[in-house]
């Protein structure tokens, strides 16, 4: 029998993560339920992937656009794996949620701000275009949309007395009844969280827990994601017996700045939306467009197609990067429309009005995640997942650009409504006053730091080489052997030693890597982002069929 203790931190709702999906969950819960909310986040509140989002939020705003067209573009990009009802449900709610953001103080760029002289358009939003969209429908704040959205959400959360933010707190594990080995239906009671400043584990109890920790780009060697993107949410959900869906569909962004001194800087797809052309050096040493050989939408084809085409061109020619040409625009326009990207490129010695931009693909977005419905509900009582952590059926086998911020706005609002409707039942089942305490080994400082960093680098390297843009059965099997050994080492040799943020992140990253590998092995076809050279064709029998991985449960464990 495990030692129990009176719970020190009890809230009505616990939200893990503080990007767009986490903070909009907290705000929607405060609005709809009136309960108390704890937001735990492993760094500073605005230290998140949302802040790096450049492109924007896809939404049907213009009268020449329709929900049906947005649906059709999403389904086409998703390679017959999206859930059309989920797509329509999210797309239709977009305009209302955008208005909510605007009411919070988010500013989106208007046409007159970009110098449109037509007085009739004054105040109208400038709508951008990105890969796979047949219409201009991306609302943006220059090229720093994520930072602008995050700014307004942080301000709203900070001024809401119901919301308590715990920075520098890393979730270790969810407290699910099955994880505790209890009988009966699985229920989430909160989470064990490591306070990195206080250097101790805290128990957070809550009637509902929402995982909103973003993605897992750090599992790959090259990524557009920030350092914290280690797949915590999916790993937490998996260990708590949630179903995990479609992890093989990992999206590689085609254009990351290729420069020895600049780490992970995204060159937004919005540049190609403004006519940017991808080129490669030909045998005569001249830059030549190549995307017309791969897709009718050329440089603006869906992301899976573009990333794979670049990968193929690099392998074919032996070159280290391709080029994005924006020289058809005058410097004044580029500086106004893409001020951040223009400045960053200039810092790296590239004046995009005069020079082509050197780019390569890198890991960007997980289309799979904790399986949920449109309310973010995981099927485990009290447990919800939202944003990149979740798999609602919107993205299918390949996410349409800028649909993710839309999903991260819509699903938290649905979730808050769903929780408000079921509040009495959830309250009746609130966690017991005493919960088992977190137990790990002694507090001995381990000498394993070198092993941690070695394993961390090894995972990222073999995931890039064996489970990247182009896969084969043999490479996947190699990756599987490696990840098993690393997971065994983590569990056997150092999980019981001194707990650190690095160790928690390594454990999550290894769990997610294994989920990606096993999902990729089980899909015997090529579809969307999952390309396996041993099965180059799509198998129509697998249209609409998700890959699901879930830990089996027996109370004796
Ligand atoms: C970009 O700006 O290219 C990224 C947008 C997205 O990933 O949706």
XYZ file of C-alpha atoms and ligand atoms in Angstrom:
565
model
C 0.000 0.000 0.000
C 1.459 3.347 -1.041
C 1.830 6.161 1.495
C -0.880 8.804 1.057
C -0.863 12.473 2.010
C -3.401 15.294 2.348
C -3.397 17.029 -0.996
C -1.447 20.302 -0.924
C -2.606 21.837 -4.208
C -6.276 21.253 -5.001
C -8.000 22.998 -7.896
C -11.160 22.457 -9.875
C -9.163 22.294 -13.098
C -5.535 21.639 -13.946
C -4.061 22.706 -17.298
C -0.594 21.462 -18.251
C 1.052 23.795 -20.783
C 0.831 27.502 -21.510
C 0.791 27.940 -25.285
C -2.330 28.951 -27.222
C -4.199 25.717 -26.446
C -3.298 25.766 -22.735
C -4.080 29.406 -22.060
C -7.260 29.405 -24.130
C -8.312 26.319 -22.138
C -7.675 28.133 -18.865
C -9.583 31.227 -19.984
C -12.508 29.233 -21.389
C -12.730 27.133 -18.197
C -12.728 30.270 -16.048
C -15.450 31.773 -18.214
C -17.688 28.712 -18.478
C -17.292 26.946 -15.121
C -16.279 29.694 -12.697
C -13.953 27.173 -11.012
C -10.340 27.584 -9.880
C -7.652 26.739 -12.431
C -3.973 25.874 -12.082
C -1.773 26.258 -15.153
C 1.566 24.482 -14.814
C 4.289 25.230 -17.302
C 7.861 24.066 -17.360
C 9.482 27.417 -18.124
C 8.184 30.973 -18.217
C 4.527 31.330 -19.152
C 5.295 32.497 -22.686
C 8.116 30.032 -23.295
C 6.225 27.955 -25.870
C 5.958 26.909 -29.489
C 2.959 29.197 -30.101
C 5.248 32.184 -29.675
C 7.314 31.038 -32.667
C 4.359 30.588 -35.032
C 4.852 32.920 -37.955
C 2.225 32.098 -40.580
C -1.122 32.606 -38.875
C -4.585 31.172 -38.337
C -6.565 29.669 -41.209
C -10.168 30.861 -41.070
C -13.016 31.542 -43.461
C -13.370 35.326 -43.179
C -13.647 36.574 -46.728
C -17.043 36.524 -48.446
C -15.462 34.880 -51.509
C -14.422 31.887 -49.365
C -16.607 29.098 -47.935
C -16.425 26.490 -45.155
C -16.800 23.823 -47.832
C -13.671 25.051 -49.638
C -11.655 25.118 -46.410
C -12.936 21.596 -45.693
C -11.957 20.416 -49.202
C -8.402 21.810 -48.914
C -7.971 20.217 -45.478
C -9.209 16.827 -46.679
C -6.992 16.933 -49.754
C -3.877 17.758 -47.730
C -4.850 15.110 -45.144
C -4.638 12.320 -47.769
C -7.980 10.611 -46.996
C -7.294 10.244 -43.309
C -9.063 13.301 -41.843
C -12.371 12.924 -40.068
C -14.599 15.198 -42.221
C -17.012 15.877 -39.335
C -14.171 16.969 -37.091
C -12.807 19.204 -39.857
C -16.169 20.861 -40.490
C -16.823 21.241 -36.750
C -13.532 23.107 -36.305
C -13.646 25.164 -39.489
C -17.201 26.402 -38.816
C -16.381 27.617 -35.330
C -13.336 29.566 -36.543
C -14.871 33.021 -37.099
C -16.430 33.055 -33.610
C -13.133 32.113 -31.930
C -11.176 34.671 -33.967
C -13.600 37.330 -32.715
C -12.928 36.080 -29.152
C -9.185 36.618 -29.718
C -9.768 40.070 -31.164
C -11.934 40.948 -28.152
C -9.021 39.887 -25.917
C -6.825 42.409 -27.726
C -5.087 40.408 -30.477
C -4.260 42.563 -33.465
C -4.255 41.059 -36.969
C -2.626 42.878 -39.883
C -4.971 44.843 -42.139
C -4.581 45.584 -45.820
C -4.042 49.323 -45.374
C -1.196 48.588 -42.957
C 0.569 46.857 -45.845
C 0.095 49.913 -48.025
C -3.118 49.008 -49.907
C -4.209 52.451 -51.165
C -7.816 51.370 -51.809
C -9.939 53.195 -49.202
C -12.688 50.619 -49.631
C -10.430 47.997 -48.037
C -9.477 50.112 -45.023
C -9.644 47.984 -41.873
C -10.078 44.723 -43.813
C -7.773 41.904 -42.729
C -4.898 41.024 -45.011
C -5.337 37.326 -45.735
C -2.240 35.266 -46.512
C -1.925 31.996 -48.413
C 0.092 28.899 -47.566
C 0.743 25.425 -48.971
C -2.356 23.449 -49.981
C -4.786 26.402 -49.606
C -6.563 27.312 -52.838
C -7.753 30.594 -51.300
C -6.222 33.392 -49.242
C -7.567 32.675 -45.756
C -4.699 33.060 -43.256
C -5.119 35.814 -40.690
C -1.745 37.001 -39.496
C 0.013 39.585 -37.389
C 2.873 40.410 -39.754
C 5.135 37.359 -39.459
C 4.902 37.090 -35.666
C 1.313 35.881 -35.329
C 2.036 33.415 -32.513
C 3.821 36.017 -30.391
C 0.929 38.475 -30.801
C -1.671 35.839 -29.872
C 0.386 34.658 -26.891
C 0.813 38.277 -25.695
C -2.932 38.855 -25.474
C -3.607 35.456 -23.833
C -0.898 35.910 -21.203
C -2.276 39.350 -20.307
C -5.815 37.938 -19.980
C -4.649 35.007 -17.807
C -2.502 37.214 -15.599
C -5.458 39.454 -14.831
C -7.935 36.615 -14.163
C -8.159 35.876 -10.405
C -9.410 32.326 -11.077
C -6.213 31.360 -12.921
C -3.078 30.471 -10.925
C 0.069 30.077 -13.005
C 2.920 27.843 -11.801
C 6.042 28.559 -13.857
C 9.105 26.277 -13.773
C 6.890 23.290 -12.972
C 7.375 20.139 -15.079
C 4.660 17.478 -15.129
C 6.107 14.041 -14.349
C 3.049 11.804 -14.545
C -0.719 12.027 -14.500
C -2.415 10.604 -11.427
C -4.773 8.212 -13.119
C -6.542 5.539 -11.107
C -5.188 2.797 -13.364
C -1.681 4.181 -13.031
C -2.179 3.823 -9.262
C -3.262 0.240 -9.850
C -6.853 0.835 -8.700
C -9.816 -1.239 -9.837
C -12.799 0.118 -11.767
C -13.003 2.693 -14.515
C -9.890 4.766 -15.296
C -10.137 8.326 -13.941
C -7.655 11.199 -13.916
C -7.191 12.861 -10.526
C -4.453 15.381 -11.332
C -0.701 15.170 -11.794
C 2.655 14.821 -10.060
C 4.675 17.887 -10.936
C 8.359 18.681 -10.372
C 9.056 22.214 -9.153
C 12.469 22.857 -10.711
C 13.229 25.878 -8.521
C 12.075 24.348 -5.247
C 13.584 21.020 -6.353
C 10.665 18.931 -5.128
C 7.676 16.979 -6.402
C 4.212 18.439 -5.784
C 0.855 16.710 -6.040
C -1.799 18.678 -7.939
C -5.336 17.322 -7.501
C -8.133 18.413 -9.834
C -11.513 17.244 -11.088
C -10.337 17.776 -14.664
C -6.872 17.759 -16.170
C -6.110 19.147 -19.620
C -2.886 18.244 -21.388
C -1.770 21.072 -23.656
C 1.982 20.656 -23.841
C 2.417 21.116 -27.605
C 4.532 18.938 -29.845
C 7.648 16.796 -29.929
C 9.962 18.304 -32.556
C 12.996 17.804 -30.304
C 12.746 14.095 -30.954
C 14.423 14.899 -34.298
C 17.917 16.284 -34.821
C 16.781 19.283 -36.889
C 13.577 21.060 -35.911
C 11.771 24.381 -35.971
C 10.513 23.708 -32.432
C 11.865 25.243 -29.218
C 13.915 23.198 -26.731
C 10.915 22.277 -24.588
C 9.057 20.395 -27.357
C 9.771 16.879 -26.028
C 6.357 15.265 -26.422
C 5.413 15.470 -22.745
C 1.650 15.415 -23.318
C 1.590 12.303 -25.472
C 3.941 10.495 -23.077
C 1.844 11.500 -20.039
C -1.342 10.387 -21.790
C 0.153 7.089 -22.925
C 1.419 6.195 -19.452
C -2.066 6.991 -18.090
C -3.595 4.484 -20.589
C -5.016 7.010 -23.083
C -5.268 5.939 -26.729
C -2.555 7.459 -28.927
C -3.368 7.942 -32.618
C -1.453 8.424 -35.879
C 2.008 9.171 -34.503
C 3.647 8.105 -37.782
C 2.399 11.308 -39.398
C 5.121 13.689 -38.349
C 5.290 16.839 -40.452
C 8.562 18.285 -41.749
C 8.449 21.970 -42.616
C 10.095 22.445 -46.027
C 11.863 25.729 -45.336
C 14.092 26.310 -42.320
C 16.934 28.800 -42.770
C 20.137 26.927 -43.635
C 22.920 28.803 -41.906
C 25.721 27.574 -39.617
C 25.123 30.297 -37.043
C 21.310 30.396 -36.947
C 19.550 27.576 -35.111
C 16.057 26.433 -36.114
C 14.758 29.589 -37.793
C 11.544 29.069 -39.755
C 11.064 30.724 -43.130
C 7.275 30.872 -43.198
C 5.268 29.195 -45.912
C 3.547 32.557 -46.224
C 6.554 33.605 -48.352
C 5.585 31.009 -50.917
C 2.030 32.314 -50.531
C 3.401 35.632 -51.811
C 4.940 33.951 -54.843
C 8.235 32.625 -53.427
C 9.744 29.948 -55.697
C 11.864 26.992 -54.579
C 14.962 26.498 -56.717
C 18.036 24.280 -56.942
C 21.406 24.817 -58.601
C 21.548 23.051 -61.971
C 24.631 21.618 -63.680
C 25.331 25.030 -65.248
C 25.447 26.626 -61.796
C 22.147 28.485 -62.337
C 19.156 28.456 -59.989
C 16.265 26.507 -61.486
C 12.687 25.946 -60.175
C 11.959 22.243 -59.548
C 8.518 21.959 -57.909
C 6.698 21.876 -61.276
C 8.093 18.329 -61.607
C 6.321 17.260 -58.397
C 2.880 18.925 -58.087
C 0.497 21.180 -60.053
C 0.521 23.712 -57.167
C 4.332 23.875 -57.548
C 6.052 25.648 -54.609
C 2.683 26.015 -52.886
C 1.874 22.294 -52.900
C 0.917 20.620 -49.576
C 3.798 20.389 -47.149
C 4.409 16.637 -47.327
C 4.896 16.855 -51.090
C 7.251 19.855 -50.882
C 9.400 18.422 -48.073
C 9.740 15.101 -49.895
C 10.573 16.844 -53.174
C 13.341 18.854 -51.467
C 14.673 15.712 -49.791
C 14.736 14.020 -53.190
C 16.466 16.959 -54.907
C 19.130 17.134 -52.178
C 19.795 13.402 -52.442
C 19.815 13.526 -56.260
C 22.256 16.439 -56.534
C 24.283 15.981 -53.345
C 23.682 19.650 -52.458
C 23.255 20.731 -48.857
C 20.282 23.080 -49.315
C 17.783 24.442 -51.823
C 16.891 28.114 -52.302
C 13.737 30.172 -51.836
C 13.584 33.079 -54.264
C 11.648 36.192 -53.169
C 13.476 38.653 -55.399
C 10.334 39.462 -57.402
C 9.175 41.713 -54.513
C 10.629 45.111 -53.679
C 12.400 45.461 -50.326
C 9.680 47.824 -48.983
C 6.971 45.166 -49.323
C 9.145 42.417 -47.838
C 10.071 44.578 -44.851
C 6.414 45.388 -44.157
C 4.952 41.937 -44.708
C 7.812 39.882 -43.199
C 9.683 42.261 -40.859
C 10.976 39.567 -38.514
C 12.113 37.152 -41.234
C 13.654 39.968 -43.261
C 15.675 41.158 -40.248
C 16.784 37.648 -39.241
C 17.920 36.806 -42.770
C 19.797 40.106 -42.970
C 21.564 39.276 -39.712
C 22.695 36.043 -41.413
C 23.972 38.027 -44.402
C 20.991 37.303 -46.684
C 19.072 40.303 -48.072
C 15.963 38.536 -49.353
C 15.176 41.374 -51.758
C 18.504 40.697 -53.479
C 19.595 37.168 -52.499
C 17.814 33.799 -52.651
C 17.339 32.314 -49.149
C 19.136 29.017 -48.393
C 16.623 26.553 -46.855
C 16.279 22.910 -45.750
C 13.383 20.870 -44.276
C 13.176 20.204 -40.519
C 10.797 18.547 -38.042
C 7.857 20.826 -37.354
C 4.517 19.358 -36.248
C 2.995 16.158 -34.913
C -0.299 15.332 -36.652
C -0.878 12.429 -34.270
C -1.385 12.608 -30.531
C -3.702 11.679 -27.687
C -6.932 10.602 -29.358
C -9.848 12.867 -28.497
C -13.253 13.916 -29.732
C -14.046 17.518 -30.673
C -14.418 18.386 -26.988
C -10.834 17.308 -26.326
C -12.213 14.374 -24.311
C -9.856 11.383 -24.155
C -12.371 8.796 -22.959
C -10.686 8.741 -19.520
C -12.951 10.471 -16.976
C -11.564 13.923 -16.144
C -8.825 13.838 -18.792
C -8.740 16.142 -21.840
C -6.065 16.885 -24.436
C -5.923 19.909 -26.747
C -3.695 21.507 -29.396
C -0.746 19.684 -30.934
C -0.813 17.114 -28.106
C -4.199 15.868 -29.311
C -5.415 14.028 -32.389
C -8.984 15.146 -33.129
C -9.111 13.941 -36.738
C -8.527 17.423 -38.204
C -5.079 16.836 -39.691
C -5.323 13.311 -41.057
C -2.070 12.188 -42.653
C -0.780 15.726 -43.272
C -1.815 18.970 -41.603
C -2.951 21.829 -43.812
C -0.852 24.905 -42.988
C -2.159 27.201 -40.239
C -5.014 24.861 -39.279
C -3.329 24.047 -35.974
C -3.777 27.420 -34.294
C -7.419 27.280 -35.352
C -7.822 23.885 -33.682
C -6.034 25.178 -30.566
C -8.627 27.954 -30.331
C -11.774 25.962 -31.076
C -11.328 22.706 -29.109
C -10.581 24.356 -25.712
C -13.840 26.308 -26.028
C -15.752 23.101 -26.813
C -13.999 21.425 -23.896
C -15.029 24.137 -21.452
C -18.662 23.820 -22.617
C -18.489 20.040 -22.235
C -17.033 20.315 -18.729
C -19.592 22.958 -17.733
C -22.385 20.641 -18.893
C -20.989 17.765 -16.811
C -19.867 19.802 -13.829
C -22.099 18.196 -11.217
C -20.981 14.692 -12.150
C -17.307 15.734 -12.218
C -17.613 17.440 -8.835
C -19.218 14.342 -7.350
C -16.163 12.394 -8.509
C -13.537 14.879 -7.382
C -10.239 13.369 -6.178
C -10.122 11.994 -2.632
C -8.659 14.295 0.038
C -5.589 12.064 0.392
C -3.606 10.869 -2.606
C -0.600 8.525 -2.842
C 2.654 10.462 -2.669
C 5.117 10.439 -5.551
C 7.753 7.835 -4.958
C 11.053 7.709 -6.724
C 14.431 6.473 -5.592
C 16.660 8.228 -3.109
C 17.875 11.733 -3.793
C 21.383 10.618 -4.627
C 22.901 12.790 -7.231
C 23.602 10.399 -10.076
C 26.725 10.582 -12.201
C 24.666 9.826 -15.269
C 24.504 13.292 -16.838
C 26.804 12.171 -19.617
C 24.555 9.164 -20.272
C 21.516 11.431 -20.396
C 23.028 13.743 -22.971
C 24.377 10.810 -24.969
C 20.958 9.137 -25.091
C 19.263 12.431 -25.896
C 21.556 12.968 -28.898
C 21.386 9.350 -29.995
C 17.574 9.390 -30.145
C 17.499 12.620 -32.143
C 20.120 11.358 -34.597
C 18.567 7.953 -35.341
C 15.062 9.414 -35.506
C 16.332 11.842 -38.162
C 18.222 9.160 -40.112
C 15.798 6.231 -39.792
C 12.338 7.688 -39.077
C 12.521 10.913 -41.108
C 11.063 12.114 -44.399
C 11.794 8.855 -46.219
C 11.541 5.552 -44.308
C 12.085 1.865 -45.027
C 11.169 -1.227 -42.994
C 14.846 -1.909 -42.300
C 15.528 1.592 -40.981
C 12.423 1.467 -38.798
C 13.455 -1.882 -37.317
C 16.908 -0.467 -36.534
C 15.318 2.479 -34.778
C 13.090 0.108 -32.802
C 16.054 -1.870 -31.490
C 17.833 1.327 -30.409
C 14.852 2.886 -28.659
C 14.104 -0.292 -26.706
C 17.611 -0.293 -25.271
C 17.417 3.376 -24.327
C 13.999 3.017 -22.676
C 15.257 0.029 -20.732
C 18.310 2.008 -19.585
C 16.157 4.930 -18.466
C 13.878 2.682 -16.457
C 16.540 0.370 -15.071
C 19.546 2.549 -14.440
C 18.545 6.065 -13.719
C 14.834 6.788 -13.371
C 15.162 6.024 -9.652
C 17.993 8.483 -9.115
C 17.916 12.200 -8.653
C 14.955 13.654 -10.584
C 15.818 16.496 -12.973
C 14.013 18.324 -15.760
C 16.454 16.751 -18.261
C 15.641 13.262 -17.078
C 11.872 13.862 -17.209
C 12.244 15.234 -20.751
C 14.468 12.367 -21.889
C 11.962 9.821 -20.607
C 9.112 11.579 -22.440
C 11.121 11.942 -25.604
C 12.063 8.251 -25.609
C 8.422 7.229 -25.042
C 7.233 9.400 -27.920
C 10.035 8.206 -30.212
C 8.934 4.631 -29.551
C 5.314 5.531 -30.328
C 6.339 7.157 -33.626
C 8.484 4.155 -34.584
C 5.848 1.549 -33.699
C 3.104 3.491 -35.483
C 5.312 3.827 -38.573
C 6.127 0.108 -38.532
C 2.471 -0.831 -38.323
C 1.405 1.269 -41.338
C 2.167 -0.849 -44.391
C 1.665 1.838 -47.035
C 2.818 5.351 -47.940
C 0.293 8.089 -47.161
C 0.681 11.807 -46.517
C 3.649 12.412 -44.257
C 4.424 8.731 -43.802
C 6.522 7.678 -46.768
C 7.930 4.143 -46.684
C 9.947 3.261 -49.794
C 9.007 -0.419 -49.305
C 5.322 0.449 -49.852
C 5.396 3.511 -52.138
C 1.645 3.462 -52.883
C -1.356 4.411 -50.815
C -3.547 1.415 -49.876
C -7.223 2.401 -50.452
C -8.302 -0.201 -47.868
C -6.630 1.997 -45.238
C -8.498 5.216 -46.161
C -9.825 6.670 -42.915
C -8.080 4.012 -40.793
C -6.170 5.470 -37.824
C -3.192 3.827 -36.125
C -4.020 3.430 -32.441
C -1.605 2.438 -29.686
C -2.825 1.981 -26.127
C -1.242 0.297 -23.136
C -3.201 -2.748 -21.959
C -4.286 -2.590 -18.318
C -4.530 -5.221 -15.646
C -4.841 -4.124 -11.991
C -2.023 -6.449 -10.841
C 0.607 -4.352 -12.643
C 4.644 28.715 -41.414
O 4.537 29.912 -41.156
O 5.124 28.299 -42.453
C 4.189 27.717 -40.410
C 2.743 27.724 -40.343
C 2.225 26.399 -39.847
O 3.022 25.523 -39.494
O 1.015 26.209 -39.888
